[in-house]
Coordinates of C-alpha atoms in Angstrom, one line a residue:
Chain A
M14 CA -6.7 -21.1 35.4
Q15 CA -4.6 -23.8 34.4
R16 CA -7.1 -24.9 31.6
R17 CA -7.1 -21.3 30.3
K18 CA -3.3 -21.2 30.5
F19 CA -3.0 -24.4 28.6
I20 CA -5.6 -23.1 25.8
K21 CA -3.7 -19.8 25.5
R22 CA -0.4 -21.6 25.1
A23 CA -2.0 -23.9 22.6
T24 CA -3.4 -21.1 20.7
L25 CA 0.1 -19.4 20.7
A26 CA 1.9 -22.6 19.6
T27 CA -0.6 -22.7 16.7
F28 CA -0.1 -19.2 15.8
S29 CA 3.6 -19.3 15.7
G30 CA 3.1 -22.6 13.6
I31 CA 1.0 -20.6 10.9
I32 CA 3.4 -17.7 11.0
G33 CA 6.2 -19.9 10.0
S34 CA 8.0 -21.9 12.7
E35 CA 10.6 -24.6 12.2
I36 CA 8.8 -27.4 10.3
V37 CA 10.0 -31.0 11.6
Y38 CA 11.6 -32.5 8.9
G39 CA 11.5 -29.7 6.9
L40 CA 14.7 -30.7 5.0
N41 CA 12.7 -33.7 3.8
I42 CA 10.0 -31.5 2.1
P43 CA 10.5 -31.5 -1.8
Q44 CA 11.7 -28.1 -2.7
G45 CA 9.1 -25.6 -3.8
Y46 CA 6.5 -27.4 -1.8
R47 CA 4.8 -25.2 0.9
P48 CA 2.8 -27.3 3.6
L49 CA -1.0 -26.6 3.4
A50 CA -1.2 -24.8 6.7
L51 CA 1.4 -22.2 5.3
Q52 CA -0.5 -21.4 2.2
E53 CA -3.6 -19.6 3.0
P54 CA -3.3 -18.3 6.6
D55 CA -6.2 -16.0 7.3
P56 CA -4.2 -13.1 8.7
F57 CA -7.6 -11.2 9.5
K58 CA -8.7 -13.8 11.7
L59 CA -5.1 -14.4 13.0
F60 CA -4.7 -10.8 14.1
G61 CA -8.4 -9.9 14.6
K62 CA -8.1 -7.3 11.5
D63 CA -11.1 -5.8 9.8
A64 CA -11.8 -7.7 6.6
E65 CA -11.1 -4.4 4.5
M66 CA -7.7 -3.9 5.8
V67 CA -5.0 -4.6 2.9
V68 CA -2.1 -7.1 3.2
L69 CA 1.0 -5.7 1.6
N70 CA 3.2 -8.6 2.7
D71 CA 2.6 -11.9 4.4
K72 CA 6.4 -12.8 5.3
P73 CA 7.0 -10.8 7.3
W74 CA 3.3 -9.5 8.0
N75 CA 2.5 -6.1 6.8
M76 CA -1.2 -4.8 6.6
E77 CA -2.5 -1.4 6.2
A78 CA -5.8 0.4 6.8
Q79 CA -7.7 2.5 4.3
A80 CA -8.7 6.1 5.1
Y81 CA -12.4 5.4 5.7
L82 CA -11.5 2.5 8.2
L83 CA -9.6 5.1 10.5
D84 CA -12.8 7.0 11.3
D85 CA -12.7 5.9 15.2
R86 CA -11.4 8.6 17.4
V87 CA -9.2 6.0 19.2
T88 CA -7.9 3.3 16.7
P89 CA -9.1 -0.2 17.6
N90 CA -6.7 -3.2 16.7
A91 CA -9.2 -4.4 14.1
K92 CA -8.1 -1.2 12.2
M93 CA -4.7 -0.7 13.2
F94 CA -1.8 -1.0 10.5
L95 CA 0.6 -3.9 11.1
R96 CA 4.4 -3.5 10.2
N97 CA 6.5 -6.2 11.3
N98 CA 10.2 -6.5 10.1
G99 CA 10.8 -10.1 11.4
L100 CA 8.7 -13.2 12.3
V101 CA 6.3 -12.8 15.3
P102 CA 8.3 -14.2 18.4
E103 CA 7.3 -17.8 19.5
N104 CA 6.0 -19.1 22.9
I105 CA 5.9 -15.7 24.9
D106 CA 5.5 -16.2 28.6
A107 CA 4.6 -12.8 30.0
Q108 CA 5.1 -14.0 33.6
K109 CA 8.6 -14.7 32.9
W110 CA 9.4 -11.8 30.7
T111 CA 12.1 -9.4 31.6
L112 CA 13.2 -5.9 30.5
T113 CA 16.9 -5.4 31.0
I114 CA 18.6 -2.0 31.0
D115 CA 22.2 -1.9 30.0
G116 CA 24.5 -0.2 27.6
E117 CA 27.8 1.9 28.0
S118 CA 25.8 4.6 29.7
V119 CA 23.9 2.7 32.3
V120 CA 24.9 3.3 36.0
A121 CA 24.1 -0.4 37.0
K122 CA 22.8 -2.9 34.4
K123 CA 19.3 -3.9 35.7
S124 CA 16.4 -6.3 35.0
Y125 CA 12.7 -6.1 35.6
T126 CA 9.7 -8.4 35.2
I127 CA 6.6 -6.8 33.9
Q128 CA 5.1 -7.4 37.4
E129 CA 7.9 -5.2 38.8
L130 CA 7.7 -2.7 36.4
K131 CA 3.8 -2.2 37.3
A132 CA 4.7 -2.5 41.1
N133 CA 7.6 0.0 41.0
F134 CA 6.6 2.6 38.7
K135 CA 3.6 5.0 38.2
V136 CA 1.5 3.9 35.5
F137 CA 0.1 6.3 32.7
T138 CA -2.2 6.2 29.7
Y139 CA -1.8 8.4 26.8
Q140 CA -3.4 8.4 23.2
L141 CA -0.4 8.4 20.7
T142 CA 0.0 8.5 17.0
L143 CA 2.2 6.1 15.5
E144 CA 3.0 6.4 11.8
C145 CA 5.2 4.2 9.7
G146 CA 8.0 6.2 8.4
G147 CA 7.1 4.8 4.9
N148 CA 3.3 5.8 5.0
G149 CA 2.7 7.2 1.7
R150 CA 5.7 5.5 -0.2
S151 CA 3.8 4.0 -3.0
E152 CA 3.6 7.5 -4.6
F153 CA 7.1 8.3 -5.0
D154 CA 8.4 8.5 -8.4
P155 CA 11.0 7.0 -9.2
P156 CA 9.5 4.2 -6.9
A157 CA 11.1 3.7 -3.4
K158 CA 12.1 0.3 -2.2
G159 CA 10.1 -1.5 0.5
N160 CA 6.3 -2.1 1.3
Q161 CA 4.2 0.2 -0.8
W162 CA 2.1 1.9 1.8
T163 CA -0.8 4.2 0.6
I164 CA -2.2 6.2 3.3
G165 CA -3.1 3.6 6.0
A166 CA 0.1 3.0 8.1
V167 CA -1.0 5.3 10.8
S168 CA -3.0 4.7 14.1
C169 CA -3.8 6.5 17.3
A170 CA -4.6 4.0 20.1
K171 CA -4.4 4.4 23.9
W172 CA -1.3 3.1 25.3
T173 CA -0.8 2.2 29.1
G174 CA 2.5 1.6 30.6
V175 CA 5.3 3.1 32.8
R176 CA 7.6 6.0 31.8
L177 CA 10.7 4.8 30.2
R178 CA 12.5 7.8 31.9
D179 CA 11.4 6.4 35.5
V180 CA 13.0 3.1 34.7
L181 CA 16.1 4.4 33.1
E182 CA 16.5 6.8 36.1
D183 CA 16.0 3.7 38.5
A184 CA 18.8 2.1 36.7
G185 CA 20.8 5.2 36.6
I186 CA 21.9 7.3 33.6
K187 CA 25.5 8.3 33.1
D188 CA 26.3 11.8 32.0
D189 CA 27.8 10.7 28.7
A190 CA 24.3 9.0 27.6
V191 CA 23.3 10.1 24.0
Y192 CA 20.8 7.7 22.8
I193 CA 18.6 4.6 23.8
G194 CA 18.5 1.5 21.5
Y195 CA 15.8 -1.0 21.9
H196 CA 16.1 -4.9 21.4
G197 CA 13.1 -7.2 20.8
A198 CA 12.4 -10.8 20.5
D199 CA 11.2 -11.0 17.0
I200 CA 12.9 -13.5 14.7
H201 CA 15.0 -12.5 11.8
L202 CA 13.6 -13.5 8.4
S203 CA 16.6 -15.6 7.9
R204 CA 16.0 -17.4 11.2
N205 CA 19.6 -16.8 12.2
P206 CA 19.5 -16.2 15.8
D207 CA 22.7 -13.9 15.8
K208 CA 20.7 -11.4 13.5
E209 CA 18.2 -8.8 14.8
S210 CA 15.2 -7.9 12.6
I211 CA 15.3 -4.3 13.8
S212 CA 16.7 -2.4 16.8
R213 CA 16.1 1.2 16.6
G214 CA 16.0 4.0 19.3
A215 CA 16.0 7.7 20.0
P216 CA 18.0 10.4 21.4
M217 CA 18.0 10.7 25.1
A218 CA 15.7 13.8 24.9
K219 CA 12.9 11.8 23.3
A220 CA 13.5 8.7 25.7
L221 CA 12.9 10.9 28.6
Q222 CA 9.8 12.7 27.5
D223 CA 6.7 12.2 29.6
E224 CA 4.7 10.1 26.8
T225 CA 7.6 7.8 25.9
L226 CA 6.4 4.7 27.5
L227 CA 7.0 1.0 28.1
A228 CA 3.6 -0.1 27.6
F229 CA 1.9 -3.4 28.4
Q230 CA -1.6 -2.3 27.3
M231 CA -3.2 -1.1 24.2
N232 CA -6.9 0.3 24.6
G233 CA -7.3 -1.2 28.0
K234 CA -6.3 -4.7 27.2
D235 CA -3.0 -6.7 26.9
I236 CA -1.2 -5.6 23.6
P237 CA -2.1 -7.8 20.7
L238 CA 0.7 -10.3 20.1
A239 CA 1.3 -8.9 16.6
H240 CA 1.7 -5.4 18.3
G241 CA 4.3 -6.2 20.5
Y242 CA 2.8 -8.4 23.5
P243 CA 3.8 -8.3 26.3
L244 CA 6.0 -5.2 26.3
R245 CA 6.2 -2.4 23.6
L246 CA 8.3 0.8 23.7
I247 CA 6.0 3.6 22.6
A248 CA 7.4 6.8 21.2
G249 CA 4.6 8.9 19.8
G250 CA 5.1 11.4 17.0
W251 CA 8.1 9.5 15.6
P252 CA 8.4 6.9 12.9
A253 CA 6.6 4.0 14.5
S254 CA 9.8 1.9 14.0
V255 CA 11.1 3.7 17.1
S256 CA 8.4 2.1 19.0
G257 CA 10.0 -1.4 19.4
K258 CA 7.8 -4.4 19.9
W259 CA 8.3 -7.5 22.2
V260 CA 11.0 -5.4 23.7
N261 CA 13.2 -7.1 26.2
R262 CA 16.4 -4.9 26.5
I263 CA 17.0 -1.3 26.4
S264 CA 20.6 0.0 26.0
I265 CA 21.6 3.5 27.4
R266 CA 24.3 4.4 24.5
N267 CA 27.0 6.7 24.8
K268 CA 26.7 7.4 20.8
V269 CA 24.0 7.1 18.3
H270 CA 22.6 3.5 18.5
D271 CA 24.0 1.5 15.7
G272 CA 21.3 -1.5 15.7
A273 CA 19.6 -3.0 12.7
K274 CA 17.9 -0.4 10.5
M275 CA 19.7 2.5 12.2
G276 CA 22.0 3.1 9.1
G277 CA 22.2 3.2 5.3
T278 CA 18.9 4.2 3.7
S279 CA 16.8 2.6 6.6
Y280 CA 14.7 5.3 8.4
R281 CA 17.1 8.0 7.0
V282 CA 16.6 10.7 4.4
P283 CA 19.0 12.9 2.5
C284 CA 20.1 15.7 4.9
N285 CA 19.8 18.1 2.1
T286 CA 17.2 17.7 -0.5
V287 CA 17.9 15.8 -3.8
A288 CA 16.5 15.5 -7.3
P289 CA 14.4 12.4 -7.6
G290 CA 16.3 9.3 -8.3
E291 CA 19.6 10.8 -7.3
K292 CA 22.4 8.9 -5.4
V293 CA 22.9 9.9 -1.9
A294 CA 26.2 9.1 0.0
D295 CA 25.8 7.3 3.4
E296 CA 27.3 10.2 5.3
D297 CA 24.7 12.7 3.6
M298 CA 21.7 10.7 5.3
C299 CA 20.1 11.8 8.5
I300 CA 17.8 9.9 10.8
I301 CA 14.2 10.7 10.7
E302 CA 13.0 12.1 14.0
S303 CA 9.5 13.7 14.2
M304 CA 7.0 12.8 11.7
P305 CA 5.7 15.6 9.5
V306 CA 2.3 17.5 9.8
K307 CA -0.4 15.3 8.0
S308 CA -4.1 14.6 7.9
L309 CA -6.7 12.2 6.7
I310 CA -10.4 12.5 5.7
T311 CA -12.0 9.5 7.4
Y312 CA -15.6 10.4 6.4
P313 CA -17.0 10.0 3.9
K314 CA -15.2 7.3 1.9
S315 CA -14.1 8.4 -1.5
G316 CA -16.5 7.8 -4.2
A317 CA -19.5 9.5 -2.5
M318 CA -22.5 10.5 -4.9
L319 CA -24.8 13.1 -3.6
P320 CA -27.7 15.2 -4.9
E321 CA -27.3 18.7 -5.9
G322 CA -28.0 21.0 -2.9
K323 CA -27.1 18.7 -0.3
K324 CA -24.5 19.7 2.3
L325 CA -21.8 17.3 3.1
N326 CA -20.4 16.8 6.5
I327 CA -16.6 15.7 6.3
R328 CA -14.5 14.8 9.3
G329 CA -11.0 13.2 9.9
H330 CA -7.9 13.4 12.0
A331 CA -4.8 15.5 11.8
W332 CA -1.4 15.1 13.4
A333 CA 1.9 16.7 13.4
G334 CA 4.7 14.6 14.9
E335 CA 6.1 16.5 18.0
L336 CA 4.0 19.6 17.3
E337 CA 0.5 20.3 17.3
V338 CA -1.9 21.1 14.3
T339 CA -3.1 24.6 14.6
Q340 CA -5.0 25.2 11.3
M341 CA -7.0 22.8 9.3
E342 CA -8.4 23.5 5.8
Y343 CA -10.2 21.9 2.9
S344 CA -10.4 22.8 -0.8
I345 CA -13.1 21.5 -3.4
D346 CA -11.5 23.5 -6.3
F347 CA -8.1 21.7 -6.6
G348 CA -6.5 24.1 -4.2
A349 CA -7.5 27.3 -5.6
T350 CA -9.5 28.3 -2.6
W351 CA -9.3 27.1 0.9
Q352 CA -12.0 26.8 3.4
I353 CA -11.3 26.3 7.4
C354 CA -12.5 23.3 9.1
S355 CA -12.9 23.1 12.8
I356 CA -10.2 21.3 14.9
E357 CA -10.1 20.0 18.4
K358 CA -7.2 20.2 20.7
P359 CA -5.4 16.9 21.1
V360 CA -6.5 14.9 24.2
N361 CA -2.8 14.8 25.1
R362 CA 0.5 15.6 23.6
L363 CA 1.2 13.5 20.5
A364 CA -2.6 12.4 20.0
W365 CA -4.2 13.0 16.7
Q366 CA -6.7 15.9 16.5
H367 CA -10.2 15.6 15.0
F368 CA -11.6 17.9 12.3
S369 CA -14.9 18.4 10.8
A370 CA -16.5 20.7 8.2
E371 CA -19.7 21.3 6.3
V372 CA -19.2 21.3 2.7
D373 CA -21.3 23.1 0.1
F374 CA -21.1 22.3 -3.5
P375 CA -22.0 25.2 -6.0
K376 CA -23.4 23.0 -8.9
K377 CA -23.3 19.7 -10.0
G378 CA -20.1 17.8 -11.1
Y379 CA -17.2 15.9 -9.9
Y380 CA -15.2 17.3 -7.1
E381 CA -12.2 16.2 -5.1
I382 CA -11.8 17.4 -1.4
W383 CA -8.4 17.9 -0.5
A384 CA -7.3 18.1 3.1
K385 CA -4.6 20.3 4.6
A386 CA -3.3 20.6 8.0
T387 CA -0.7 23.2 9.3
D388 CA 1.3 22.9 12.3
S389 CA 2.3 25.1 15.1
Q390 CA 5.3 26.5 13.4
G391 CA 3.3 27.4 10.3
V392 CA 4.4 24.6 8.2
A393 CA 1.7 23.0 5.9
Q394 CA 1.1 19.9 4.0
P395 CA 2.3 20.0 0.5
M396 CA -0.3 19.4 -2.6
L397 CA 2.2 17.4 -4.5
L398 CA 4.9 15.0 -3.3
P399 CA 7.4 16.3 -0.9
G400 CA 11.3 15.8 -1.4
W401 CA 12.2 12.4 -3.0
N402 CA 14.3 10.1 -0.9
P403 CA 15.7 6.8 -1.7
K404 CA 13.4 4.8 0.6
G405 CA 10.3 6.9 -0.1
Y406 CA 9.6 8.2 3.4
L407 CA 7.6 11.2 5.0
N408 CA 5.1 11.5 2.1
N409 CA 2.6 13.9 3.6
A410 CA 1.1 15.3 0.4
C411 CA -2.5 16.2 1.2
H412 CA -5.3 13.5 1.3
R413 CA -7.9 13.7 -1.4
I414 CA -11.2 12.0 -1.8
A415 CA -13.6 12.1 -4.9
V416 CA -17.1 13.2 -4.5
K417 CA -19.9 13.5 -7.4
V418 CA -22.8 15.9 -7.1
T419 CA -25.6 14.7 -9.3
Chain B
M23 CA -28.1 -64.4 54.2
K24 CA -27.5 -60.6 54.1
N25 CA -24.3 -60.6 55.6
F26 CA -23.1 -63.4 53.3
D27 CA -24.1 -61.2 50.4
N28 CA -22.4 -58.2 51.8
L29 CA -19.3 -60.3 52.5
K30 CA -19.5 -61.7 48.8
N31 CA -19.5 -58.1 47.6
D32 CA -16.5 -57.1 49.6
F33 CA -14.6 -60.1 48.2
E34 CA -15.4 -59.0 44.7
R35 CA -14.4 -55.6 45.2
A36 CA -11.2 -56.6 46.8
R37 CA -10.5 -58.9 43.7
R38 CA -11.0 -56.0 41.4
V39 CA -8.8 -53.8 43.3
V40 CA -6.0 -56.5 43.3
I41 CA -6.4 -57.0 39.4
L42 CA -6.2 -53.3 38.8
A43 CA -3.0 -52.9 41.1
C44 CA -1.5 -56.0 39.1
T45 CA -2.4 -54.4 35.7
V46 CA -1.0 -51.0 36.7
V47 CA 2.2 -52.7 38.0
V48 CA 2.7 -54.7 34.9
L49 CA 2.2 -51.8 32.6
S50 CA 4.5 -49.6 34.3
S51 CA 7.2 -52.0 34.4
L52 CA 6.6 -52.7 30.7
L53 CA 6.9 -48.9 30.1
L54 CA 9.9 -48.7 32.5
I55 CA 11.7 -51.5 30.6
Y56 CA 10.9 -49.8 27.2
L57 CA 12.3 -46.6 28.6
I58 CA 15.5 -48.1 29.6
I59 CA 16.1 -49.8 26.2
D60 CA 14.8 -46.4 24.3
P61 CA 15.0 -43.5 26.6
R62 CA 14.6 -40.9 23.9
L63 CA 11.3 -42.7 22.3
S64 CA 13.0 -42.6 18.9
A65 CA 10.7 -45.4 17.6
F66 CA 7.6 -43.4 18.1
K67 CA 9.1 -40.0 16.8
N68 CA 10.3 -41.5 13.5
A69 CA 7.2 -43.4 12.5
A70 CA 4.7 -40.4 12.3
P71 CA 6.3 -37.9 9.9
Q72 CA 8.1 -40.4 7.7
S73 CA 4.4 -41.8 6.8
E74 CA 3.5 -38.1 6.4
M75 CA 6.3 -37.5 3.8
V76 CA 4.9 -40.3 1.7
D77 CA 1.7 -38.4 1.4
I78 CA 3.2 -35.3 0.0
P79 CA 2.5 -35.3 -3.8
L80 CA 5.1 -33.6 -5.9
D81 CA 2.6 -32.3 -8.6
N82 CA 0.6 -30.6 -5.9
D83 CA -1.5 -27.9 -6.7
N84 CA 0.5 -25.8 -4.3
N85 CA 3.8 -26.7 -6.2
D86 CA 4.4 -24.7 -9.3
T87 CA 1.0 -24.8 -11.1
I88 CA 0.6 -22.0 -13.8
E89 CA -3.0 -20.7 -14.1
N90 CA -3.7 -18.0 -16.7
G91 CA -0.1 -17.3 -16.8
I92 CA 0.4 -16.6 -13.2
H93 CA 2.4 -18.9 -10.9
V94 CA -0.5 -19.9 -8.5
R95 CA 1.8 -20.1 -5.2
T96 CA 3.6 -17.0 -5.4
G97 CA 1.5 -14.8 -7.9
F98 CA 4.6 -14.4 -10.2
V99 CA 4.1 -14.0 -14.2
D100 CA 5.1 -17.0 -15.7
A101 CA 8.2 -15.9 -17.9
P102 CA 11.7 -16.8 -18.3
G103 CA 13.4 -16.6 -15.0
M104 CA 10.5 -17.1 -12.9
I105 CA 11.3 -20.3 -11.2
E106 CA 14.9 -19.1 -10.4
T107 CA 13.2 -16.0 -8.8
V108 CA 10.8 -18.3 -6.9
Q109 CA 13.6 -20.4 -5.7
N110 CA 15.9 -17.7 -4.5
C111 CA 13.5 -14.9 -3.6
T112 CA 10.8 -16.2 -1.6
N113 CA 12.4 -18.2 1.0
C114 CA 13.0 -15.5 3.6
H115 CA 10.2 -12.8 2.4
S116 CA 6.9 -12.9 0.5
S117 CA 6.6 -12.7 -3.2
K118 CA 4.3 -9.8 -2.5
L119 CA 7.5 -7.9 -1.5
V120 CA 9.0 -8.5 -4.8
I121 CA 5.9 -7.9 -6.9
Q122 CA 5.1 -4.5 -5.4
N123 CA 8.4 -2.9 -5.8
R124 CA 9.3 -1.5 -9.3
M125 CA 13.0 -0.9 -10.0
N126 CA 15.5 -0.8 -12.8
A127 CA 18.5 -3.5 -13.0
E128 CA 20.9 -1.1 -11.4
R129 CA 18.7 -0.8 -8.2
W130 CA 17.8 -4.3 -8.0
K131 CA 21.5 -5.2 -8.1
A132 CA 21.9 -2.8 -5.1
T133 CA 18.8 -4.4 -3.4
I134 CA 20.4 -7.9 -3.8
Q135 CA 23.8 -6.7 -2.6
W136 CA 22.0 -5.1 0.7
M137 CA 20.1 -8.4 1.2
Q138 CA 23.6 -10.3 0.9
E139 CA 25.2 -7.9 3.3
T140 CA 22.5 -7.7 5.7
Q141 CA 19.8 -10.4 5.4
N142 CA 21.8 -13.6 4.9
L143 CA 21.1 -13.9 1.2
W144 CA 23.4 -16.3 -0.4
D145 CA 25.4 -15.7 -3.7
L146 CA 23.1 -16.1 -6.7
G147 CA 25.8 -16.7 -9.0
K148 CA 24.8 -16.6 -12.7
N149 CA 20.8 -16.8 -11.5
E150 CA 21.6 -13.1 -10.5
E151 CA 21.3 -12.0 -14.0
V152 CA 18.5 -14.2 -14.9
I153 CA 16.3 -12.9 -11.8
I154 CA 17.2 -9.2 -12.5
N155 CA 16.2 -9.7 -16.2
Y156 CA 13.0 -11.4 -15.1
L157 CA 12.2 -8.8 -12.9
V158 CA 12.8 -5.7 -15.0
T159 CA 11.0 -7.2 -17.9
N160 CA 7.9 -8.2 -16.0
Y161 CA 7.8 -5.7 -13.4
P162 CA 9.0 -2.4 -14.8
P163 CA 9.1 0.9 -13.1
K164 CA 5.8 3.0 -13.9
K165 CA 5.9 6.7 -14.5
K166 CA 3.9 8.5 -11.7
G167 CA 5.1 12.1 -11.9
R168 CA 4.8 14.3 -9.1
R169 CA 1.1 13.1 -8.2
E170 CA -0.9 10.7 -9.9
G171 CA -4.7 11.3 -10.4
L172 CA -7.4 9.6 -8.3
G173 CA -7.8 6.2 -9.7
D174 CA -10.1 3.1 -9.1
I175 CA -12.7 5.1 -7.4
E176 CA -15.9 2.8 -6.6
W177 CA -18.8 5.1 -6.6
Y178 CA -21.8 4.7 -4.2
T179 CA -24.8 6.7 -3.2
L180 CA -24.0 8.5 0.1
K181 CA -27.0 7.9 2.7
E182 CA -26.6 10.3 5.7

C-alpha cells in the first residue's frame, strides 16, 4: 500500500513536471530555451488518449475527438475531449481534499472531505452529455477567437457522485440565493496564485437538478487527472465549462456569479442576433445556458467507398441540452429530401441518444449524408452555420460525411 | 575443542557488532556536525543544478532553429516579427493557440488588450505593432462563407 502510494505520488510529480511546474533555477536558463522534457511530452500517453485524437493546444491542454472516434455508447476516457483553461493542478492528495460550501447565501459555511461526501449523501450515477460551448467554432466566418474546435468536443460518460442539491441543502441555502459559482485547484497560465483560470457556475434551478452531481468517478473509476480528479462538478446539457474540474469550493451567490470567464465574450452570446463580425456591447451579451440540439454520425467514418447496390448502415448520437431529441433524419441529396432514422430514448435525462438507419443509394456517385436532429420543442439543427457570435459558440449545423458509391 | 571454536565464533561476532556500532556512531556524529554547520544542506543543493546549467548549449536544436521557413520549436512561419512573437506570445500559452486563430489587426489589438486586462500580459511597447503585423501578414483570416465544402476526405473501401 505504502509502495503503491509512493509510486502514485512519483507519477503525479512527473506528470506535473511535464505539464509545466516551476523549473528550479528557471531564471538561469537562457531565454528561448525550453528544457528537453517540455518539448515533446506525449499527451496521448500522458492522458491515456487514443492516437487519433487531435491536439489543438498544449498549454493549456486542449484535445478533441473525431466523429468516428465517438462511436461508443458511453464515451471512454481515451476518446473524451480535453478542454483545460489553466494548468493541471500539482500534487493532489484525494485523502486530504476538501470541498467548502460558502458564499453570501449559505446558511453556514461548511467543508466536507470526499469520504464525508460519500458517507453522508446518497450516491447516484448518470450518463451525462458534456459539450464544449465552442464545439464547432472553426466554421465561423469571420473566424472566432479561441481553440478552433471542429466537431469532437463532446462526450457522454457515466458520472458517479452525490447530488449537489443534497450537499447545498446540508449547508443550508438562504432564500436570496441566485446562482452557484465553483472554484477549482487548476493553476492560472500566468502562474499567478491570485488568479483563477476559470470559475463559472449555474443558476440555482440548474444547481438543484437531480442530475447535477459532485462526481468522484467517471465510467466506474476515479476521474482521470486531466478531467478533474478527485472531484468535479457535473452539469450535463450545459456548456461543459459549467462542469468545473478539481473543484474545492462552491459559493452560493446572491447574484449571478462573477468569477473568471463569466463575463465579456466568454461563454456569452449576443442576446439578440447580430450580423457576422458585428461589434456587441457588453450589456447586450447573455450567458449560454442549455446547449442546442445536435447530432453526430459516428459510423461510418467520412470517406467510405462502397459498391453499387450495397446498403449502408449508419449510426450515431443526438442530444439537445436540457431537452430530448424527438426526431432524427438523414439526407443523401443535400437536404432536398429527408428520411427518418430510428432513435432510442435517453438512458437517463441529459444523456445522448443513439440513432441508426439503413441507407439505400439510387445509383453510383458522390454523396454526402447529412444528419438532422429535432428537439422536443420542434427546433431542428440548421444546415448552414447558426447565428454568428464573437467567440463562435453554439455551432450546431448538421454533421455531414462523404460517401462514394462505385 | 568444539566449545573453544564456539567461543571463538562468539568473540568474532561480538567484535563485528562493536565495529559496526562504532562506525554508525562516528558517521552519525559527522552528519550531525555537518548539519549544525550547514542546516539547509546548501552545499549539496547548489552543486547539481549549476553543473547542469553549463551543459545547456545556446545553439541547441530546440532554440531558434529554422527549417524550411518554419521555426522548429513553435511552428511559426519565419518572417519579420517572428522572434518578437515567440518571445512575447508563447510564455503563457502555446504557439498552437496563436497559429489556429485568424484575425485582423483590430481584433488582435483587442485580444492583446484582453490578455493584458485578465491574463497578466505585460505592456508590449513598440513590439505590439511588430507582432500584430507579423500575425496579420502570415496568418490572415480566410473566407469561409456560411458553410465550407467537405475537404480533405480520406477515401477508403468500407468493409462491413
